mmCIF file of C-alpha atoms and ligand atoms in Angstrom:
data_model
loop_
_atom_site.group_PDB
_atom_site.id
_atom_site.type_symbol
_atom_site.label_atom_id
_atom_site.label_comp_id
_atom_site.label_asym_id
_atom_site.label_seq_id
_atom_site.Cartn_x
_atom_site.Cartn_y
_atom_site.Cartn_z
ATOM 1 C CA UNK A 1 115.461 99.863 69.068
ATOM 2 C CA UNK A 2 113.771 103.205 68.631
ATOM 3 C CA UNK A 3 115.003 106.380 70.276
ATOM 4 C CA UNK A 4 113.722 107.287 73.706
ATOM 5 C CA UNK A 5 110.356 109.018 73.612
ATOM 6 C CA UNK A 6 110.474 112.687 74.494
ATOM 7 C CA UNK A 7 108.088 114.749 76.532
ATOM 8 C CA UNK A 8 106.045 117.368 74.682
ATOM 9 C CA UNK A 9 105.902 120.291 77.062
ATOM 10 C CA UNK A 10 102.898 122.602 76.932
ATOM 11 C CA UNK A 11 101.182 124.923 79.385
ATOM 12 C CA UNK A 12 99.348 121.977 80.918
ATOM 13 C CA UNK A 13 102.701 120.747 82.154
ATOM 14 C CA UNK A 14 103.726 123.600 84.349
ATOM 15 C CA UNK A 15 107.292 124.753 84.826
ATOM 16 C CA UNK A 16 108.816 126.191 87.976
ATOM 17 C CA UNK A 17 110.881 129.381 88.212
ATOM 18 C CA UNK A 18 113.947 127.091 88.064
ATOM 19 C CA UNK A 19 113.042 124.858 85.102
ATOM 20 C CA UNK A 20 115.104 126.700 82.485
ATOM 21 C CA UNK A 21 118.111 126.754 84.811
ATOM 22 C CA UNK A 22 117.753 123.058 85.596
ATOM 23 C CA UNK A 23 117.578 122.241 81.871
ATOM 24 C CA UNK A 24 120.652 124.343 81.133
ATOM 25 C CA UNK A 25 122.459 122.627 83.973
ATOM 26 C CA UNK A 26 122.023 119.223 82.419
ATOM 27 C CA UNK A 27 118.784 117.592 83.529
ATOM 28 C CA UNK A 28 118.573 114.580 81.203
ATOM 29 C CA UNK A 29 115.135 113.221 82.126
ATOM 30 C CA UNK A 30 111.886 114.598 83.472
ATOM 31 C CA UNK A 31 108.662 113.168 84.757
ATOM 32 C CA UNK A 32 105.303 114.841 85.314
ATOM 33 C CA UNK A 33 104.161 115.319 88.911
ATOM 34 C CA UNK A 34 101.209 117.450 89.954
ATOM 35 C CA UNK A 35 100.936 118.529 86.300
ATOM 36 C CA UNK A 36 104.464 119.938 86.553
ATOM 37 C CA UNK A 37 107.969 119.081 85.428
ATOM 38 C CA UNK A 38 110.144 117.137 87.839
ATOM 39 C CA UNK A 39 113.709 116.276 86.827
ATOM 40 C CA UNK A 40 114.566 112.640 87.527
ATOM 41 C CA UNK A 41 118.144 112.400 86.345
ATOM 42 C CA UNK A 42 121.195 114.537 85.610
ATOM 43 C CA UNK A 43 124.465 112.701 84.901
ATOM 44 C CA UNK A 44 123.055 109.225 85.534
ATOM 45 C CA UNK A 45 120.960 107.708 88.291
ATOM 46 C CA UNK A 46 124.063 106.128 89.770
ATOM 47 C CA UNK A 47 126.414 109.107 89.453
ATOM 48 C CA UNK A 48 123.724 111.358 90.950
ATOM 49 C CA UNK A 49 123.335 108.845 93.794
ATOM 50 C CA UNK A 50 126.998 108.761 94.801
ATOM 51 C CA UNK A 51 127.234 112.517 94.584
ATOM 52 C CA UNK A 52 124.149 112.980 96.787
ATOM 53 C CA UNK A 53 125.610 110.644 99.411
ATOM 54 C CA UNK A 54 128.931 112.497 99.493
ATOM 55 C CA UNK A 55 128.343 116.169 98.775
ATOM 56 C CA UNK A 56 125.339 118.477 98.436
ATOM 57 C CA UNK A 57 122.667 118.927 95.798
ATOM 58 C CA UNK A 58 120.048 121.557 95.099
ATOM 59 C CA UNK A 59 116.748 120.081 93.950
ATOM 60 C CA UNK A 60 113.967 121.892 92.110
ATOM 61 C CA UNK A 61 111.023 120.201 93.812
ATOM 62 C CA UNK A 62 108.540 122.905 92.903
ATOM 63 C CA UNK A 63 106.207 120.039 91.993
ATOM 64 C CA UNK A 64 105.568 119.594 95.711
ATOM 65 C CA UNK A 65 102.605 121.954 95.525
ATOM 66 C CA UNK A 66 101.207 123.520 98.641
ATOM 67 C CA UNK A 67 97.491 123.204 99.296
ATOM 68 C CA UNK A 68 96.616 125.966 101.726
ATOM 69 C CA UNK A 69 93.837 125.374 104.281
ATOM 70 C CA UNK A 70 93.019 128.605 106.081
ATOM 71 C CA UNK A 71 90.158 129.545 108.354
ATOM 72 C CA UNK A 72 88.358 128.480 111.527
ATOM 73 C CA UNK A 73 87.725 124.948 110.182
ATOM 74 C CA UNK A 74 91.154 124.363 108.596
ATOM 75 C CA UNK A 75 92.367 121.910 111.225
ATOM 76 C CA UNK A 76 88.963 120.235 111.443
ATOM 77 C CA UNK A 77 89.108 119.577 107.711
ATOM 78 C CA UNK A 78 92.653 118.189 107.864
ATOM 79 C CA UNK A 79 91.743 115.972 110.810
ATOM 80 C CA UNK A 80 88.881 114.643 108.722
ATOM 81 C CA UNK A 81 91.257 113.873 105.847
ATOM 82 C CA UNK A 82 93.977 112.029 107.779
ATOM 83 C CA UNK A 83 93.886 109.112 110.223
ATOM 84 C CA UNK A 84 96.889 110.648 112.016
ATOM 85 C CA UNK A 85 95.973 112.570 115.175
ATOM 86 C CA UNK A 86 97.041 116.193 114.614
ATOM 87 C CA UNK A 87 95.276 117.690 117.637
ATOM 88 C CA UNK A 88 98.544 118.293 119.518
ATOM 89 C CA UNK A 89 100.683 119.502 116.623
ATOM 90 C CA UNK A 90 102.243 122.885 117.324
ATOM 91 C CA UNK A 91 102.802 125.802 114.981
ATOM 92 C CA UNK A 92 106.241 125.420 113.366
ATOM 93 C CA UNK A 93 105.981 121.667 112.986
ATOM 94 C CA UNK A 94 105.963 119.502 109.880
ATOM 95 C CA UNK A 95 103.978 116.257 110.048
ATOM 96 C CA UNK A 96 103.790 113.418 107.586
ATOM 97 C CA UNK A 97 100.057 112.857 107.118
ATOM 98 C CA UNK A 98 98.762 110.035 104.933
ATOM 99 C CA UNK A 99 95.383 111.177 103.557
ATOM 100 C CA UNK A 100 92.687 108.543 103.162
ATOM 101 C CA UNK A 101 89.147 108.568 101.787
ATOM 102 C CA UNK A 102 85.894 107.110 103.147
ATOM 103 C CA UNK A 103 86.957 103.642 101.966
ATOM 104 C CA UNK A 104 90.258 103.994 103.789
ATOM 105 C CA UNK A 105 92.144 104.354 100.501
ATOM 106 C CA UNK A 106 95.174 106.597 100.104
ATOM 107 C CA UNK A 107 94.510 109.929 98.434
ATOM 108 C CA UNK A 108 97.978 111.402 99.000
ATOM 109 C CA UNK A 109 100.764 111.423 101.595
ATOM 110 C CA UNK A 110 101.813 115.045 102.119
ATOM 111 C CA UNK A 111 104.026 116.727 104.633
ATOM 112 C CA UNK A 112 101.749 119.148 106.505
ATOM 113 C CA UNK A 113 103.138 122.431 107.842
ATOM 114 C CA UNK A 114 101.216 124.107 110.642
ATOM 115 C CA UNK A 115 101.712 127.812 109.834
ATOM 116 C CA UNK A 116 99.222 129.141 112.411
ATOM 117 C CA UNK A 117 96.378 127.806 114.547
ATOM 118 C CA UNK A 118 94.005 128.384 111.633
ATOM 119 C CA UNK A 119 96.423 127.816 108.736
ATOM 120 C CA UNK A 120 98.007 124.669 107.281
ATOM 121 C CA UNK A 121 99.941 123.908 104.126
ATOM 122 C CA UNK A 122 99.831 120.434 102.686
ATOM 123 C CA UNK A 123 103.015 119.853 100.718
ATOM 124 C CA UNK A 124 101.522 117.258 98.440
ATOM 125 C CA UNK A 125 102.624 114.194 96.502
ATOM 126 C CA UNK A 126 101.225 113.558 93.027
ATOM 127 C CA UNK A 127 97.403 113.787 93.157
ATOM 128 C CA UNK A 128 94.781 116.544 93.027
ATOM 129 C CA UNK A 129 94.347 117.183 96.750
ATOM 130 C CA UNK A 130 92.865 120.643 96.216
ATOM 131 C CA UNK A 131 89.827 119.198 94.406
ATOM 132 C CA UNK A 132 89.267 116.514 97.051
ATOM 133 C CA UNK A 133 89.598 119.069 99.869
ATOM 134 C CA UNK A 134 87.231 121.478 98.142
ATOM 135 C CA UNK A 135 84.638 118.787 97.624
ATOM 136 C CA UNK A 136 84.768 117.843 101.306
ATOM 137 C CA UNK A 137 84.709 121.448 102.537
ATOM 138 C CA UNK A 138 81.837 122.512 100.283
ATOM 139 C CA UNK A 139 79.839 119.379 101.036
ATOM 140 C CA UNK A 140 80.287 119.735 104.794
ATOM 141 C CA UNK A 141 79.848 123.511 104.760
ATOM 142 C CA UNK A 142 83.208 124.111 106.446
ATOM 143 C CA UNK A 143 84.462 127.636 107.037
ATOM 144 C CA UNK A 144 87.813 127.290 105.281
ATOM 145 C CA UNK A 145 89.577 128.980 102.374
ATOM 146 C CA UNK A 146 91.313 126.528 100.021
ATOM 147 C CA UNK A 147 93.811 127.298 97.287
ATOM 148 C CA UNK A 148 97.203 126.394 95.830
ATOM 149 C CA UNK A 149 99.573 129.309 96.449
ATOM 150 C CA UNK A 150 102.532 129.731 94.131
ATOM 151 C CA UNK A 151 105.184 128.178 96.317
ATOM 152 C CA UNK A 152 108.054 126.173 94.860
ATOM 153 C CA UNK A 153 110.114 124.207 97.366
ATOM 154 C CA UNK A 154 113.856 123.955 96.783
ATOM 155 C CA UNK A 155 115.547 121.093 98.582
ATOM 156 C CA UNK A 156 119.184 121.255 99.652
ATOM 157 C CA UNK A 157 120.208 117.678 100.384
ATOM 158 C CA UNK A 158 123.353 115.794 101.237
ATOM 159 C CA UNK A 159 125.958 115.619 104.013
ATOM 160 C CA UNK A 160 127.280 119.109 103.163
ATOM 161 C CA UNK A 161 123.804 120.696 103.013
ATOM 162 C CA UNK A 162 124.105 122.253 106.442
ATOM 163 C CA UNK A 163 127.403 123.982 105.655
ATOM 164 C CA UNK A 164 126.017 125.399 102.436
ATOM 165 C CA UNK A 165 122.808 126.568 104.130
ATOM 166 C CA UNK A 166 124.912 128.331 106.786
ATOM 167 C CA UNK A 167 126.711 130.268 104.055
ATOM 168 C CA UNK A 168 123.373 131.552 102.790
ATOM 169 C CA UNK A 169 121.247 132.030 105.888
ATOM 170 C CA UNK A 170 123.860 132.218 108.649
ATOM 171 C CA UNK A 171 124.797 129.743 111.328
ATOM 172 C CA UNK A 172 121.414 129.942 113.036
ATOM 173 C CA UNK A 173 120.009 127.753 110.300
ATOM 174 C CA UNK A 174 121.459 124.874 112.312
ATOM 175 C CA UNK A 175 118.992 125.623 115.126
ATOM 176 C CA UNK A 176 116.164 124.263 112.984
ATOM 177 C CA UNK A 177 115.328 120.769 114.184
ATOM 178 C CA UNK A 178 114.219 117.797 112.069
ATOM 179 C CA UNK A 179 110.698 118.231 110.685
ATOM 180 C CA UNK A 180 110.358 121.791 111.986
ATOM 181 C CA UNK A 181 110.391 125.024 110.055
ATOM 182 C CA UNK A 182 111.392 128.600 110.843
ATOM 183 C CA UNK A 183 111.571 131.847 108.909
ATOM 184 C CA UNK A 184 114.994 132.836 107.597
ATOM 185 C CA UNK A 185 115.982 135.967 105.715
ATOM 186 C CA UNK A 186 117.870 136.159 102.446
ATOM 187 C CA UNK A 187 118.315 139.502 100.623
ATOM 188 C CA UNK A 188 115.509 141.096 102.624
ATOM 189 C CA UNK A 189 113.004 138.330 101.908
ATOM 190 C CA UNK A 190 111.735 135.895 104.533
ATOM 191 C CA UNK A 191 111.636 132.258 103.474
ATOM 192 C CA UNK A 192 110.139 129.320 105.306
ATOM 193 C CA UNK A 193 113.017 126.895 105.870
ATOM 194 C CA UNK A 194 112.448 123.348 107.157
ATOM 195 C CA UNK A 195 114.842 120.589 108.041
ATOM 196 C CA UNK A 196 113.307 117.927 105.845
ATOM 197 C CA UNK A 197 113.562 116.451 102.378
ATOM 198 C CA UNK A 198 113.029 113.298 100.424
ATOM 199 C CA UNK A 199 116.383 111.659 101.146
ATOM 200 C CA UNK A 200 118.100 110.324 104.221
ATOM 201 C CA UNK A 201 121.303 112.227 103.533
ATOM 202 C CA UNK A 202 120.221 115.181 105.667
ATOM 203 C CA UNK A 203 119.239 118.635 104.536
ATOM 204 C CA UNK A 204 116.684 121.373 104.269
ATOM 205 C CA UNK A 205 113.747 122.529 102.216
ATOM 206 C CA UNK A 206 113.239 126.181 101.356
ATOM 207 C CA UNK A 207 109.660 127.126 100.510
ATOM 208 C CA UNK A 208 110.182 129.723 97.788
ATOM 209 C CA UNK A 209 107.097 131.957 97.561
ATOM 210 C CA UNK A 210 108.591 134.621 95.312
ATOM 211 C CA UNK A 211 110.083 133.728 91.945
ATOM 212 C CA UNK A 212 112.424 136.718 91.720
ATOM 213 C CA UNK A 213 113.975 136.191 95.152
ATOM 214 C CA UNK A 214 113.890 132.467 94.474
ATOM 215 C CA UNK A 215 116.112 132.550 91.401
ATOM 216 C CA UNK A 216 118.552 134.865 93.202
ATOM 217 C CA UNK A 217 118.704 132.331 95.998
ATOM 218 C CA UNK A 218 119.049 129.451 93.537
ATOM 219 C CA UNK A 219 122.027 131.098 91.830
ATOM 220 C CA UNK A 220 123.643 131.968 95.142
ATOM 221 C CA UNK A 221 123.323 128.338 96.306
ATOM 222 C CA UNK A 222 125.448 127.336 93.326
ATOM 223 C CA UNK A 223 127.924 130.220 93.722
ATOM 224 C CA UNK A 224 128.477 129.596 97.414
ATOM 225 C CA UNK A 225 128.240 125.833 96.968
ATOM 226 C CA UNK A 226 131.258 125.548 94.648
ATOM 227 C CA UNK A 227 133.531 124.822 97.622
ATOM 228 C CA UNK A 228 131.232 121.949 98.639
ATOM 229 C CA UNK A 229 131.066 120.463 95.154
ATOM 230 C CA UNK A 230 127.386 121.371 94.813
ATOM 231 C CA UNK A 231 125.440 120.010 91.857
ATOM 232 C CA UNK A 232 121.863 120.200 90.666
ATOM 233 C CA UNK A 233 119.971 117.065 91.632
ATOM 234 C CA UNK A 234 116.560 115.598 92.182
ATOM 235 C CA UNK A 235 114.910 112.924 94.292
ATOM 236 C CA UNK A 236 117.035 109.893 93.510
ATOM 237 C CA UNK A 237 115.355 106.529 92.932
ATOM 238 C CA UNK A 238 118.288 104.524 94.296
ATOM 239 C CA UNK A 239 118.770 106.604 97.430
ATOM 240 C CA UNK A 240 115.103 106.832 98.310
ATOM 241 C CA UNK A 241 114.606 103.075 97.895
ATOM 242 C CA UNK A 242 117.654 102.301 100.028
ATOM 243 C CA UNK A 243 116.222 104.732 102.585
ATOM 244 C CA UNK A 244 112.704 103.309 102.462
ATOM 245 C CA UNK A 245 110.952 106.497 101.347
ATOM 246 C CA UNK A 246 107.712 105.664 99.569
ATOM 247 C CA UNK A 247 106.414 107.348 96.425
ATOM 248 C CA UNK A 248 102.663 107.826 96.076
ATOM 249 C CA UNK A 249 101.555 106.702 92.618
ATOM 250 C CA UNK A 250 104.467 104.255 92.383
ATOM 251 C CA UNK A 251 104.622 102.202 95.566
ATOM 252 C CA UNK A 252 101.043 102.798 96.648
ATOM 253 C CA UNK A 253 97.975 104.310 95.015
ATOM 254 C CA UNK A 254 94.318 105.040 95.660
ATOM 255 C CA UNK A 255 93.782 101.265 95.406
ATOM 256 C CA UNK A 256 95.691 100.746 98.656
ATOM 257 C CA UNK A 257 95.089 101.759 102.236
ATOM 258 C CA UNK A 258 97.750 103.237 104.526
ATOM 259 C CA UNK A 259 97.691 99.952 106.484
ATOM 260 C CA UNK A 260 98.462 97.972 103.337
ATOM 261 C CA UNK A 261 101.193 100.460 102.443
ATOM 262 C CA UNK A 262 102.845 99.917 105.816
ATOM 263 C CA UNK A 263 102.091 103.459 106.978
ATOM 264 C CA UNK A 264 100.170 102.273 110.034
ATOM 265 C CA UNK A 265 103.043 103.313 112.285
ATOM 266 C CA UNK A 266 102.299 106.979 111.561
ATOM 267 C CA UNK A 267 98.918 106.850 113.323
ATOM 268 C CA UNK A 268 97.042 105.084 116.051
ATOM 269 C CA UNK A 269 93.729 103.604 114.994
ATOM 270 C CA UNK A 270 92.061 104.251 118.339
ATOM 271 C CA UNK A 271 93.168 107.882 118.551
ATOM 272 C CA UNK A 272 91.544 109.915 115.843
ATOM 273 C CA UNK A 273 87.917 108.956 115.611
ATOM 274 C CA UNK A 274 87.161 112.055 113.529
ATOM 275 C CA UNK A 275 88.932 110.825 110.413
ATOM 276 C CA UNK A 276 86.716 110.057 107.449
ATOM 277 C CA UNK A 277 88.694 106.862 106.871
ATOM 278 C CA UNK A 278 88.581 105.576 110.423
ATOM 279 C CA UNK A 279 85.580 103.200 110.208
ATOM 280 C CA UNK A 280 86.978 101.584 107.063
ATOM 281 C CA UNK A 281 90.485 101.298 108.503
ATOM 282 C CA UNK A 282 89.245 99.808 111.778
ATOM 283 C CA UNK A 283 87.238 97.280 109.813
ATOM 284 C CA UNK A 284 90.233 96.389 107.677
ATOM 285 C CA UNK A 285 92.421 95.904 110.717
ATOM 286 C CA UNK A 286 89.809 93.642 112.259
ATOM 287 C CA UNK A 287 89.376 91.559 109.108
ATOM 288 C CA UNK A 288 93.081 91.405 108.314
ATOM 289 C CA UNK A 289 94.972 92.733 105.321
ATOM 290 C CA UNK A 290 94.659 91.050 101.918
ATOM 291 C CA UNK A 291 97.917 92.503 100.602
ATOM 292 C CA UNK A 292 100.933 94.310 101.938
ATOM 293 C CA UNK A 293 103.681 96.458 100.569
ATOM 294 C CA UNK A 294 106.950 94.614 101.107
ATOM 295 C CA UNK A 295 110.508 94.982 99.926
ATOM 296 C CA UNK A 296 112.329 92.472 97.759
ATOM 297 C CA UNK A 297 116.095 92.121 97.795
ATOM 298 C CA UNK A 298 117.316 90.159 94.825
ATOM 299 C CA UNK A 299 120.831 88.915 94.385
ATOM 300 C CA UNK A 300 120.932 89.664 90.676
ATOM 301 C CA UNK A 301 123.297 91.821 88.659
ATOM 302 C CA UNK A 302 122.690 95.292 87.331
ATOM 303 C CA UNK A 303 120.253 95.190 84.438
ATOM 304 C CA UNK A 304 118.553 92.006 85.661
ATOM 305 C CA UNK A 305 115.498 93.787 87.006
ATOM 306 C CA UNK A 306 112.267 92.065 87.964
ATOM 307 C CA UNK A 307 109.579 92.146 85.300
ATOM 308 C CA UNK A 308 107.513 95.297 85.649
ATOM 309 C CA UNK A 309 104.234 93.484 85.040
ATOM 310 C CA UNK A 310 103.486 90.140 86.580
ATOM 311 C CA UNK A 311 106.900 89.373 87.986
ATOM 312 C CA UNK A 312 105.198 86.006 88.540
ATOM 313 C CA UNK A 313 105.872 85.309 92.107
ATOM 314 C CA UNK A 314 104.742 81.874 93.120
ATOM 315 C CA UNK A 315 104.195 79.777 96.200
ATOM 316 C CA UNK A 316 107.209 77.676 97.070
ATOM 317 C CA UNK A 317 105.134 74.597 97.678
ATOM 318 C CA UNK A 318 103.971 73.955 94.115
ATOM 319 C CA UNK A 319 105.457 74.536 90.720
ATOM 320 C CA UNK A 320 102.645 76.570 89.289
ATOM 321 C CA UNK A 321 103.544 80.187 88.667
ATOM 322 C CA UNK A 322 100.865 82.783 89.061
ATOM 323 C CA UNK A 323 100.909 86.531 89.585
ATOM 324 C CA UNK A 324 100.405 87.502 93.166
ATOM 325 C CA UNK A 325 101.957 90.910 93.179
ATOM 326 C CA UNK A 326 102.553 94.193 91.433
ATOM 327 C CA UNK A 327 105.981 95.801 91.384
ATOM 328 C CA UNK A 328 105.957 99.356 92.717
ATOM 329 C CA UNK A 329 109.477 100.653 92.195
ATOM 330 C CA UNK A 330 112.745 98.975 91.471
ATOM 331 C CA UNK A 331 116.375 99.972 91.277
ATOM 332 C CA UNK A 332 119.818 98.475 91.382
ATOM 333 C CA UNK A 333 121.760 99.406 94.492
ATOM 334 C CA UNK A 334 125.356 100.121 93.473
ATOM 335 C CA UNK A 335 126.350 100.175 97.159
ATOM 336 C CA UNK A 336 125.070 96.670 97.951
ATOM 337 C CA UNK A 337 125.046 95.303 94.394
ATOM 338 C CA UNK A 338 121.529 94.012 94.808
ATOM 339 C CA UNK A 339 118.270 94.580 93.004
ATOM 340 C CA UNK A 340 115.726 96.340 95.223
ATOM 341 C CA UNK A 341 112.009 96.369 94.567
ATOM 342 C CA UNK A 342 108.845 97.292 96.387
ATOM 343 C CA UNK A 343 105.947 94.967 95.781
ATOM 344 C CA UNK A 344 102.314 94.940 96.810
ATOM 345 C CA UNK A 345 102.121 91.258 97.688
ATOM 346 C CA UNK A 346 99.121 89.079 98.452
ATOM 347 C CA UNK A 347 99.052 88.590 102.224
ATOM 348 C CA UNK A 348 99.371 84.767 102.324
ATOM 349 C CA UNK A 349 102.886 85.080 100.865
ATOM 350 C CA UNK A 350 104.079 87.929 103.053
ATOM 351 C CA UNK A 351 105.265 85.714 105.909
ATOM 352 C CA UNK A 352 107.518 83.630 103.691
ATOM 353 C CA UNK A 353 111.226 84.366 103.795
ATOM 354 C CA UNK A 354 111.396 84.534 100.028
ATOM 355 C CA UNK A 355 109.403 84.315 96.805
ATOM 356 C CA UNK A 356 110.297 83.515 93.247
ATOM 357 C CA UNK A 357 110.558 86.443 90.905
ATOM 358 C CA UNK A 358 110.841 86.487 87.168
ATOM 359 C CA UNK A 359 113.478 88.824 85.774
ATOM 360 C CA UNK A 360 113.464 90.654 82.466
ATOM 361 C CA UNK A 361 115.992 88.170 81.099
ATOM 362 C CA UNK A 362 113.486 85.373 81.639
ATOM 363 C CA UNK A 363 115.212 83.750 84.591
ATOM 364 C CA UNK A 364 113.293 82.976 87.755
ATOM 365 C CA UNK A 365 115.230 83.679 90.942
ATOM 366 C CA UNK A 366 114.693 83.754 94.666
ATOM 367 C CA UNK A 367 113.960 87.159 96.161
ATOM 368 C CA UNK A 368 114.231 87.836 99.873
ATOM 369 C CA UNK A 369 111.134 89.349 101.412
ATOM 370 C CA UNK A 370 111.869 92.259 103.710
ATOM 371 C CA UNK A 371 109.926 94.932 105.477
ATOM 372 C CA UNK A 372 110.549 98.505 104.337
ATOM 373 C CA UNK A 373 113.045 100.095 104.968
ATOM 374 C CA UNK A 374 115.357 97.348 103.742
ATOM 375 C CA UNK A 375 117.795 95.786 106.155
ATOM 376 C CA UNK A 376 121.226 95.719 104.551
ATOM 377 C CA UNK A 377 123.149 94.698 107.658
ATOM 378 C CA UNK A 378 125.791 92.097 106.976
ATOM 379 C CA UNK A 379 126.066 92.889 103.282
ATOM 380 C CA UNK A 380 129.382 94.131 101.932
ATOM 381 C CA UNK A 381 129.397 97.757 100.891
ATOM 382 C CA UNK A 382 130.925 98.798 97.604
ATOM 383 C CA UNK A 383 132.371 102.132 96.558
ATOM 384 C CA UNK A 384 131.743 104.004 93.319
ATOM 385 C CA UNK A 385 133.675 102.593 90.386
ATOM 386 C CA UNK A 386 135.812 105.333 88.952
HETATM 387 N N1 THG B 1 108.981 117.328 101.097
HETATM 388 C C1 THG B 1 107.948 118.174 100.922
HETATM 389 N N2 THG B 1 106.822 117.792 100.293
HETATM 390 C C2 THG B 1 106.724 116.538 99.810
HETATM 391 C C3 THG B 1 107.753 115.601 99.977
HETATM 392 C C4 THG B 1 108.930 116.031 100.640
HETATM 393 N N3 THG B 1 105.588 116.160 99.153
HETATM 394 C C5 THG B 1 105.577 114.928 98.425
HETATM 395 C C6 THG B 1 106.319 113.820 99.096
HETATM 396 N N4 THG B 1 107.635 114.308 99.510
HETATM 397 C C7 THG B 1 105.523 113.354 100.305
HETATM 398 N N5 THG B 1 106.000 112.099 100.834
HETATM 399 C C8 THG B 1 106.919 112.009 101.875
HETATM 400 C C9 THG B 1 107.270 110.769 102.345
HETATM 401 C C10 THG B 1 108.172 110.646 103.376
HETATM 402 C C11 THG B 1 108.729 111.779 103.946
HETATM 403 C C12 THG B 1 108.394 113.008 103.459
HETATM 404 C C13 THG B 1 107.471 113.131 102.445
HETATM 405 C C14 THG B 1 109.676 111.710 105.081
HETATM 406 N N6 THG B 1 109.580 110.701 105.921
HETATM 407 C C15 THG B 1 110.482 110.532 107.045
HETATM 408 C C16 THG B 1 110.628 109.041 107.313
HETATM 409 O O1 THG B 1 109.888 108.263 106.769
HETATM 410 O O2 THG B 1 111.507 108.716 108.075
HETATM 411 C C17 THG B 1 110.020 111.254 108.292
HETATM 412 C C18 THG B 1 108.584 111.058 108.626
HETATM 413 C C19 THG B 1 108.213 111.593 109.983
HETATM 414 O O3 THG B 1 109.064 111.569 110.883
HETATM 415 O O4 THG B 1 107.057 112.019 110.173
HETATM 416 O O5 THG B 1 110.546 112.558 105.250
HETATM 417 O O6 THG B 1 109.919 115.304 100.812
HETATM 418 N N7 THG B 1 108.041 119.414 101.375
#
């Protein structure tokens, strides 16, 4: 077997103010996200997972770029871009807003921050939202200023995140409620701090808008975090799958609608008639979905992952195998000792209890169909092997 390919890093793949630190601290793998470097692994996926679930990690998620919409038509533009009704969202709130195009297809799924009545940030997943927003605003002659400010979110995640954040920003950081943000001071600089983050282990996100103050803060998080066993980390594939957090570009793409991706619960189809995607989404709901994103739980050992391409899921009734799905993400859960996968599955199979899945080792096994998030109730829970 050949050595792992490496990533050639040039200016097109942007760094964050923390990249050199994260590399020195042992990041062992990176991916590219919004044309930027995102660490994906430190010690190992599994070691990082257990640590995240027990302690606290600081994540360089500077790749979550902010697209700033400012001006009299800022909210009008955002309401056009998302099927979620944002008319009653107050300043200081974060909202998860799937963005969909005129065909109803997913363009991105950012967290939106309402900074002021005429100012929003879209904290984006991996696609060029700025270009899409500009095209819409220019075409519709909207009075709105659009740009990507230099803001690099730092996430502090894990059960001890709150204690560590209190050491830095004071006890009042605990007043910040889930999916809200407030300004907090560190060394004379005001940061936007939200209680949010791409894990279900609890924590905060600090929107660093100044590199110099940011690296000071970064270093202090590690100094003060020693007593909480802090480590550098990153969004963890195992944890986020167990928690049912979806990744745009992996679990769903511009070929899928938010209804197909199971994001229909975040909006009400009758509510926001201003959304660009609404006619297409209403039509799709009326006609029925052709495919759905579902979860697969597979009782197979570590290493026995489903095939990435054509896992060959077949109808139970006949013996002919044919591809009816695409695997989105997959990981082995060390806690439940099960293979987890997300799959965009043809609708006729979605109501079955299980499907047959081909694994990399050639075996074909039964996989339980579940809705996302997975339901692990009744399964034994394992501890980390030391
Ligand atoms: N934080 C910030 N920006 C981001 C992400 C983030 N941009 C990219 C990506 N992550 C966007 N995708 C998601 C998906 C899910 C959630 C957040 C961002 C999330 N969902 C919760 C849930 O599903 O339970 C809460 C949703 C809600 O209550 O509205 O947290 O992580 N800054």
